[in-house]
Amino acid sequence: MSSHKVSLKIMGMECAACAAKVERTIKKLDGVTDVSINLAVEKATVHFEPDRVGIDQIIKTIVDLGYRVPTEKVVLKISGMTCAACAARVERALGNREGVLRANVNFAMEKATVEYDPSIVSVTDLKKVVTDAGYQAEEGAKRFEGDQEKLERERETRKQIRLLIMSAILSLPLLAVMFAELFNFPLPMLLHNKVFQFALATPVQFIAGFQFYRGSYRSLKHGSANMDVLIALGTTAAYLYSAGATFFYPGHVYYETGTIIITLIILGKLLESIAKGRTSEAIKKLMGLQAKTARVVRNGQEVDIPVEEVQVGDLVLVRPGEKVPVDGVMKEGFSTVDESMLTGESIPVDKKAGDEVIGGTINKHGSFKFKATKVGSDTALAQIIKIVEEAQGSKAPIQRLADVISAYFVPAVVAFAIATFAAWYFFADAGNVARA
């Protein structure tokens, strides 16, 4: 039985425990043989047997855990359909393609709206599906344009900054009260008022801290406990005890404990998000070195096509100042090529017929034609990008040990807390009675 490999982008993983939870859950699926999670670039590489488990089931499992697999939508203009049965045929063909989540074909408008996972299938693949079904397809307007991942990350970063500012402003007076009590320096009486402290702590607990309650619910729903559970339990215990001491019984309040914990955790999440963004941007800069189009000679004519459509054996023309689109061997012409992106050497290299050229390098002077030998994921630049991603996702033995421990850390802490409470509740009073 053949095994397939797929890489899925996963949004929302915040720590090694999140990655470990996703890895464990996917591994439990019947037909999944191996799973590797790259937290740095938020990507999962899954080896599976397609006869036993499908891509949609894997994606649904990830979504059910509370994370998101980003998809794209594209509108294809379909020509050649003559009836509703033709539209149904195209829709079935697209829907059966691996990586396509949803496909809807409008016969009257002669358009197909396809939602797909770009890490599995490309627009070129979708066009080929339509062509193989006996029709023609041209790409229309994409439903979503621009770098959606970058926009979403920036939106999340701005949200965390707003929450951090709000929680810090409300937490600092409570922190000042704590230091005033420790070092005995005066503060305005308003800050010592328990009701005022309650008013400061409540927005931090339930607005800034809502994300931890949501994460706790998703984690517990699937039978595991992550750090969100620990944060929610600890801060809620401090808040509820303090609220009781404010309105129902005498006692000291600990509002600053929960608010400062939430503020510091949000700061940590913000710094982590920024670090992830820089890691992702570094890989995208490598991807940006790739050419977007190529000029190939087909049927005696020069045509511009997307670089994804270049095939091995195509004769490709490169003019001065253009990027070499794919790897190949020069057939005609002479030029100098800037290979600094690959070698770091700033001096251009002379190229003549028979010499090898690398995709992503820049042609400096003359025009030349070359025969494509490696395209798509086989090019040198694509292999470099793959190696960088795999290197960022590889784990040292100590990190693997930390991932294993993290899966048991939260339940162990909760168990110790319950045991401590039970010991004090049942035995503390008994000890006092015995001494009396």
XYZ file of C-alpha atoms in Angstrom:
436
model
C 0.000 0.000 0.000
C 1.543 3.318 -1.099
C 2.291 6.060 1.403
C 1.834 9.740 0.603
C 3.455 12.778 2.214
C 1.794 16.151 2.630
C 2.817 19.406 4.319
C 0.068 21.444 5.972
C 0.281 24.986 7.308
C -1.177 25.193 10.831
C -2.096 28.533 12.384
C -2.540 29.019 16.122
C 0.129 26.790 17.690
C 1.707 28.769 20.518
C 4.168 26.435 22.237
C 5.833 23.032 22.136
C 2.879 21.555 24.047
C 0.506 22.684 21.261
C 2.729 21.091 18.630
C 3.008 17.893 20.659
C -0.773 17.735 21.064
C -1.328 18.119 17.302
C 1.332 15.492 16.611
C -0.166 12.972 19.041
C -3.725 13.473 17.790
C -2.847 13.117 14.099
C -0.778 10.009 14.821
C -3.867 8.363 16.314
C -5.676 8.522 12.942
C -5.946 5.167 11.225
C -3.669 5.287 8.178
C -1.226 7.945 9.431
C 2.281 6.439 9.592
C 4.385 9.409 10.703
C 3.939 13.058 11.735
C 6.522 15.812 12.155
C 5.558 19.261 13.464
C 7.697 22.338 12.690
C 6.610 24.906 15.281
C 8.949 27.605 13.931
C 7.198 27.773 10.545
C 3.887 26.342 11.826
C 3.898 23.392 9.464
C 3.018 19.708 9.816
C 4.502 17.034 7.563
C 2.247 13.968 7.519
C 2.973 10.556 5.997
C -0.250 8.626 5.429
C -1.915 5.897 3.417
C -4.580 7.539 1.212
C -6.645 4.347 1.046
C -7.232 4.532 4.803
C -7.305 8.244 5.617
C -7.879 11.352 3.504
C -6.470 14.867 3.586
C -9.846 16.292 4.556
C -9.983 14.051 7.632
C -6.494 15.164 8.695
C -7.411 18.841 8.249
C -10.697 18.337 10.141
C -8.781 16.771 13.043
C -6.490 19.807 13.221
C -9.439 22.216 13.079
C -11.271 20.277 15.813
C -8.254 20.790 18.066
C -8.807 24.542 17.804
C -6.172 25.364 15.181
C -6.586 26.495 11.586
C -5.300 25.247 8.261
C -5.297 28.292 5.950
C -6.794 27.772 2.523
C -7.133 29.874 -0.598
C -9.974 30.430 -3.030
C -9.693 30.946 -6.741
C -12.241 31.589 -9.468
C -11.678 29.689 -12.716
C -13.370 30.672 -15.962
C -14.602 27.453 -17.554
C -15.280 27.226 -21.284
C -16.710 24.339 -23.252
C -19.633 23.468 -20.935
C -22.903 22.961 -22.829
C -25.301 21.861 -20.075
C -25.766 21.412 -16.355
C -24.382 17.889 -16.618
C -21.094 19.346 -17.854
C -20.960 21.639 -14.819
C -21.631 18.685 -12.525
C -18.842 16.716 -14.190
C -16.329 19.535 -13.718
C -17.452 19.985 -10.124
C -16.957 16.273 -9.381
C -13.530 16.268 -11.031
C -12.372 19.259 -9.000
C -13.917 17.946 -5.792
C -12.123 14.618 -6.153
C -8.729 16.291 -6.559
C -6.485 15.885 -3.532
C -6.159 19.174 -1.672
C -9.489 20.595 -2.865
C -11.819 21.220 0.066
C -14.805 22.605 -1.812
C -15.670 23.205 -5.451
C -18.741 24.940 -6.871
C -19.357 25.292 -10.606
C -21.856 27.869 -11.912
C -22.993 26.804 -15.372
C -24.744 30.105 -16.158
C -21.689 32.212 -15.226
C -19.243 29.617 -16.593
C -17.184 29.912 -13.437
C -15.817 27.503 -10.848
C -15.081 28.692 -7.315
C -12.559 26.387 -5.698
C -11.323 26.395 -2.099
C -8.042 24.515 -1.859
C -4.946 23.955 0.248
C -2.075 25.677 -1.597
C 0.472 23.394 0.064
C -1.110 20.386 -1.678
C -2.465 21.621 -4.993
C -1.763 24.651 -7.181
C -3.933 26.650 -9.552
C -2.029 25.004 -12.418
C -3.077 21.584 -11.080
C -6.706 22.733 -10.912
C -6.578 23.897 -14.520
C -5.178 20.527 -15.550
C -8.056 18.753 -13.786
C -10.536 20.794 -15.826
C -8.566 20.165 -19.029
C -8.457 16.418 -18.374
C -12.234 16.511 -17.930
C -12.522 17.856 -21.481
C -12.968 21.584 -20.869
C -10.789 24.682 -20.734
C -9.988 26.780 -17.669
C -8.448 30.203 -17.195
C -7.696 31.799 -13.851
C -10.030 34.635 -12.957
C -9.713 36.908 -9.949
C -8.558 35.350 -6.723
C -11.072 35.704 -3.951
C -8.317 36.659 -1.530
C -5.263 38.565 -2.715
C -2.055 39.406 -0.946
C -0.176 37.573 1.740
C -3.015 36.350 3.947
C -0.715 34.637 6.413
C 1.286 37.842 6.955
C -1.882 39.918 7.304
C -3.346 37.512 9.846
C -0.118 37.447 11.829
C 0.051 41.253 11.862
C -3.597 41.403 12.918
C -2.956 38.987 15.782
C 0.161 40.934 16.828
C -1.799 44.201 16.929
C -4.484 42.493 19.004
C -1.928 41.197 21.520
C -0.326 44.659 21.733
C -3.705 46.225 22.569
C -4.386 43.572 25.218
C -0.886 43.992 26.647
C -1.276 47.767 26.936
C -4.685 47.444 28.575
C -3.601 44.766 31.046
C -0.350 46.581 31.891
C -2.135 49.870 32.604
C -4.663 48.140 34.873
C -2.104 45.859 36.541
C 0.530 48.445 37.486
C -1.587 50.096 40.228
C -2.214 46.655 41.759
C 1.507 45.890 41.585
C 2.224 49.229 43.273
C -0.118 48.298 46.134
C 1.758 45.030 46.644
C 5.135 46.827 46.827
C 3.662 49.480 49.126
C 2.603 46.753 51.557
C 5.996 45.052 51.364
C 8.161 48.162 51.761
C 5.695 50.289 53.731
C 5.499 53.412 51.574
C 2.319 55.513 51.224
C -0.137 55.393 48.320
C -3.508 57.098 47.773
C -6.241 55.411 49.790
C -8.231 54.743 46.606
C -5.623 52.194 45.497
C -6.071 50.255 48.752
C -9.834 50.050 48.244
C -10.778 46.427 47.485
C -13.706 47.368 45.252
C -11.417 49.622 43.195
C -8.902 46.786 42.878
C -11.740 44.463 41.817
C -12.697 46.970 39.101
C -9.099 47.056 37.841
C -8.609 43.284 37.861
C -11.889 42.195 36.240
C -11.172 43.477 32.667
C -7.703 41.926 32.767
C -9.072 38.591 33.963
C -11.939 38.252 31.505
C -10.967 40.397 28.493
C -7.191 40.039 28.243
C -7.395 36.562 29.779
C -10.286 35.295 27.676
C -7.871 33.679 25.204
C -6.614 31.394 27.990
C -10.146 30.275 28.875
C -10.823 29.567 25.212
C -7.564 27.599 24.866
C -8.359 25.669 28.051
C -11.792 24.680 26.762
C -10.391 23.443 23.454
C -7.657 21.485 25.197
C -9.901 19.866 27.805
C -12.503 19.118 25.139
C -9.995 16.772 23.502
C -8.814 15.135 26.695
C -5.549 16.989 27.256
C -4.336 19.887 29.398
C -1.996 22.557 28.061
C -0.448 25.638 29.652
C -3.667 27.590 29.066
C -5.364 25.297 31.583
C -2.698 26.046 34.177
C -2.888 29.815 33.559
C -6.692 29.847 33.682
C -6.809 27.770 36.892
C -4.172 29.792 38.717
C -5.439 33.252 37.821
C -9.086 32.315 38.336
C -8.360 30.897 41.799
C -6.602 34.127 42.820
C -9.386 36.255 41.320
C -12.318 34.344 42.861
C -10.736 34.188 46.315
C -10.016 37.919 46.148
C -13.554 38.670 44.946
C -14.911 36.701 47.896
C -12.653 38.635 50.274
C -13.921 41.854 48.699
C -17.662 41.255 49.005
C -18.385 38.295 51.309
C -15.729 37.638 53.945
C -12.695 39.396 55.447
C -9.245 38.550 54.149
C -6.325 39.623 52.021
C -6.813 40.032 48.249
C -4.481 38.772 45.526
C -5.720 40.628 42.459
C -2.161 41.568 41.456
C -1.203 37.875 41.189
C -3.630 37.015 38.394
C -3.290 40.315 36.531
C 0.515 40.288 36.489
C 0.603 36.646 35.374
C -1.781 37.392 32.505
C 0.188 40.505 31.524
C 3.512 38.656 31.456
C 2.082 35.704 29.534
C 0.618 38.054 26.914
C 4.029 39.753 26.652
C 5.602 36.343 26.096
C 3.013 35.435 23.440
C 3.663 38.753 21.704
C 7.432 38.216 21.626
C 6.905 34.653 20.385
C 4.598 35.873 17.617
C 7.188 38.427 16.500
C 9.921 35.764 16.494
C 7.744 33.402 14.435
C 7.026 36.204 11.991
C 10.730 36.837 11.482
C 11.363 33.135 10.922
C 8.556 32.973 8.382
C 9.746 36.154 6.655
C 13.264 34.737 6.311
C 11.913 31.749 4.392
C 9.653 33.993 2.313
C 12.675 36.075 1.307
C 14.241 32.892 -0.001
C 11.025 32.135 -1.880
C 11.063 35.705 -3.219
C 14.286 34.906 -5.058
C 12.331 32.612 -7.359
C 11.178 33.963 -10.711
C 7.432 34.299 -11.228
C 7.295 33.805 -15.010
C 9.385 32.216 -17.733
C 9.697 32.839 -21.472
C 9.720 29.477 -23.279
C 9.914 28.503 -26.911
C 6.964 26.334 -27.901
C 5.888 25.510 -31.438
C 8.482 27.962 -32.698
C 7.038 30.885 -30.738
C 8.161 32.634 -27.555
C 5.445 32.635 -24.892
C 5.416 33.876 -21.298
C 4.057 31.343 -18.823
C 4.021 30.998 -15.015
C 7.221 29.372 -13.790
C 5.128 26.521 -12.324
C 4.181 25.484 -15.879
C 7.763 25.088 -17.119
C 8.465 21.456 -17.959
C 11.709 19.510 -18.109
C 13.070 19.807 -21.640
C 11.555 23.215 -22.377
C 13.799 25.710 -24.165
C 13.812 28.877 -22.038
C 14.897 32.357 -23.146
C 16.465 34.737 -20.608
C 17.112 38.403 -21.445
C 19.475 40.844 -19.682
C 18.349 41.767 -16.163
C 15.934 38.841 -15.815
C 16.047 36.018 -13.303
C 16.809 32.524 -14.475
C 13.456 30.810 -13.821
C 14.579 27.174 -13.338
C 17.729 25.062 -13.392
C 19.112 24.053 -16.758
C 21.961 23.853 -19.270
C 22.772 26.670 -21.719
C 22.214 25.840 -25.385
C 22.704 29.193 -27.149
C 24.273 32.547 -26.321
C 26.831 33.973 -23.923
C 26.362 36.020 -20.773
C 27.472 36.715 -17.210
C 25.239 35.580 -14.362
C 25.100 36.904 -10.793
C 25.136 33.779 -8.617
C 25.622 35.607 -5.282
C 22.279 34.317 -3.965
C 23.745 30.811 -4.121
C 27.492 31.209 -3.623
C 27.841 34.599 -1.909
C 30.327 35.638 -4.620
C 29.501 39.140 -5.859
C 31.481 38.881 -9.123
C 29.270 37.627 -12.000
C 30.215 34.308 -13.569
C 30.711 33.911 -17.336
C 28.317 31.430 -18.934
C 28.478 29.809 -22.354
C 26.840 26.905 -24.162
C 27.112 23.741 -22.098
C 27.347 25.520 -18.734
C 24.812 24.981 -15.966
C 22.537 27.812 -14.836
C 20.639 27.897 -11.533
C 17.088 29.135 -11.018
C 16.904 32.402 -9.044
C 20.256 33.745 -10.293
C 20.253 37.003 -12.285
C 21.352 37.346 -15.906
C 23.509 40.463 -16.183
C 24.350 41.177 -19.823
C 23.702 38.973 -22.865
C 20.625 36.943 -23.797
C 20.757 33.177 -23.871
C 18.615 30.086 -24.237
C 18.851 27.072 -21.981
C 17.198 23.685 -21.664
C 15.268 23.166 -18.412
C 16.597 20.176 -16.470
C 15.063 20.721 -13.018
C 11.745 22.414 -12.340
C 9.399 22.973 -9.408
C 10.548 21.417 -6.136
C 13.608 19.856 -7.826
C 15.449 23.148 -8.415
C 18.453 24.045 -6.274
C 16.681 27.030 -4.717
C 13.610 24.944 -3.843
C 15.877 22.366 -2.224
C 17.607 25.093 -0.175
C 14.231 26.353 1.050
C 13.223 22.791 1.946
C 16.460 22.182 3.865
C 16.060 25.446 5.813
C 12.489 24.535 6.781
C 13.518 21.024 7.829
C 16.470 22.371 9.817
C 14.194 24.765 11.688
C 11.782 21.953 12.394
C 14.345 19.384 13.529
C 14.533 18.697 17.260
C 17.514 17.965 19.475
C 17.122 14.966 21.823
C 16.707 17.276 24.833
C 13.911 19.135 23.021
C 12.112 15.873 22.320
C 12.403 15.044 26.026
C 10.981 18.470 26.900
C 8.023 17.840 24.581
C 7.298 14.546 26.333
C 7.531 16.134 29.784
C 5.296 19.052 28.758
C 2.481 16.637 27.983
C 2.430 15.497 31.632
C 3.490 18.723 33.340
C 0.091 20.410 33.592
C -1.830 17.321 34.830
C 0.935 16.725 37.385
C 0.759 20.311 38.687
C -3.044 20.135 38.957
C -2.810 16.779 40.763
C -0.270 18.167 43.255
C -2.480 21.228 43.844
C -5.517 19.043 44.578
C -3.472 16.804 46.877
C -2.125 19.832 48.758
C -5.609 21.261 49.177
C -6.941 17.931 50.400
C -4.087 17.549 52.884
C -4.662 20.995 54.381
C -8.441 20.584 54.389
C -8.572 17.173 56.066
C -5.456 17.100 58.244
C -4.612 20.697 59.243
C -7.593 21.073 61.574
C -7.045 17.564 62.958
C -3.476 18.534 63.929
C -4.688 21.665 65.700
C -7.329 19.689 67.612
C -4.715 17.114 68.702
C -2.390 19.834 70.044
C -5.282 21.450 71.895
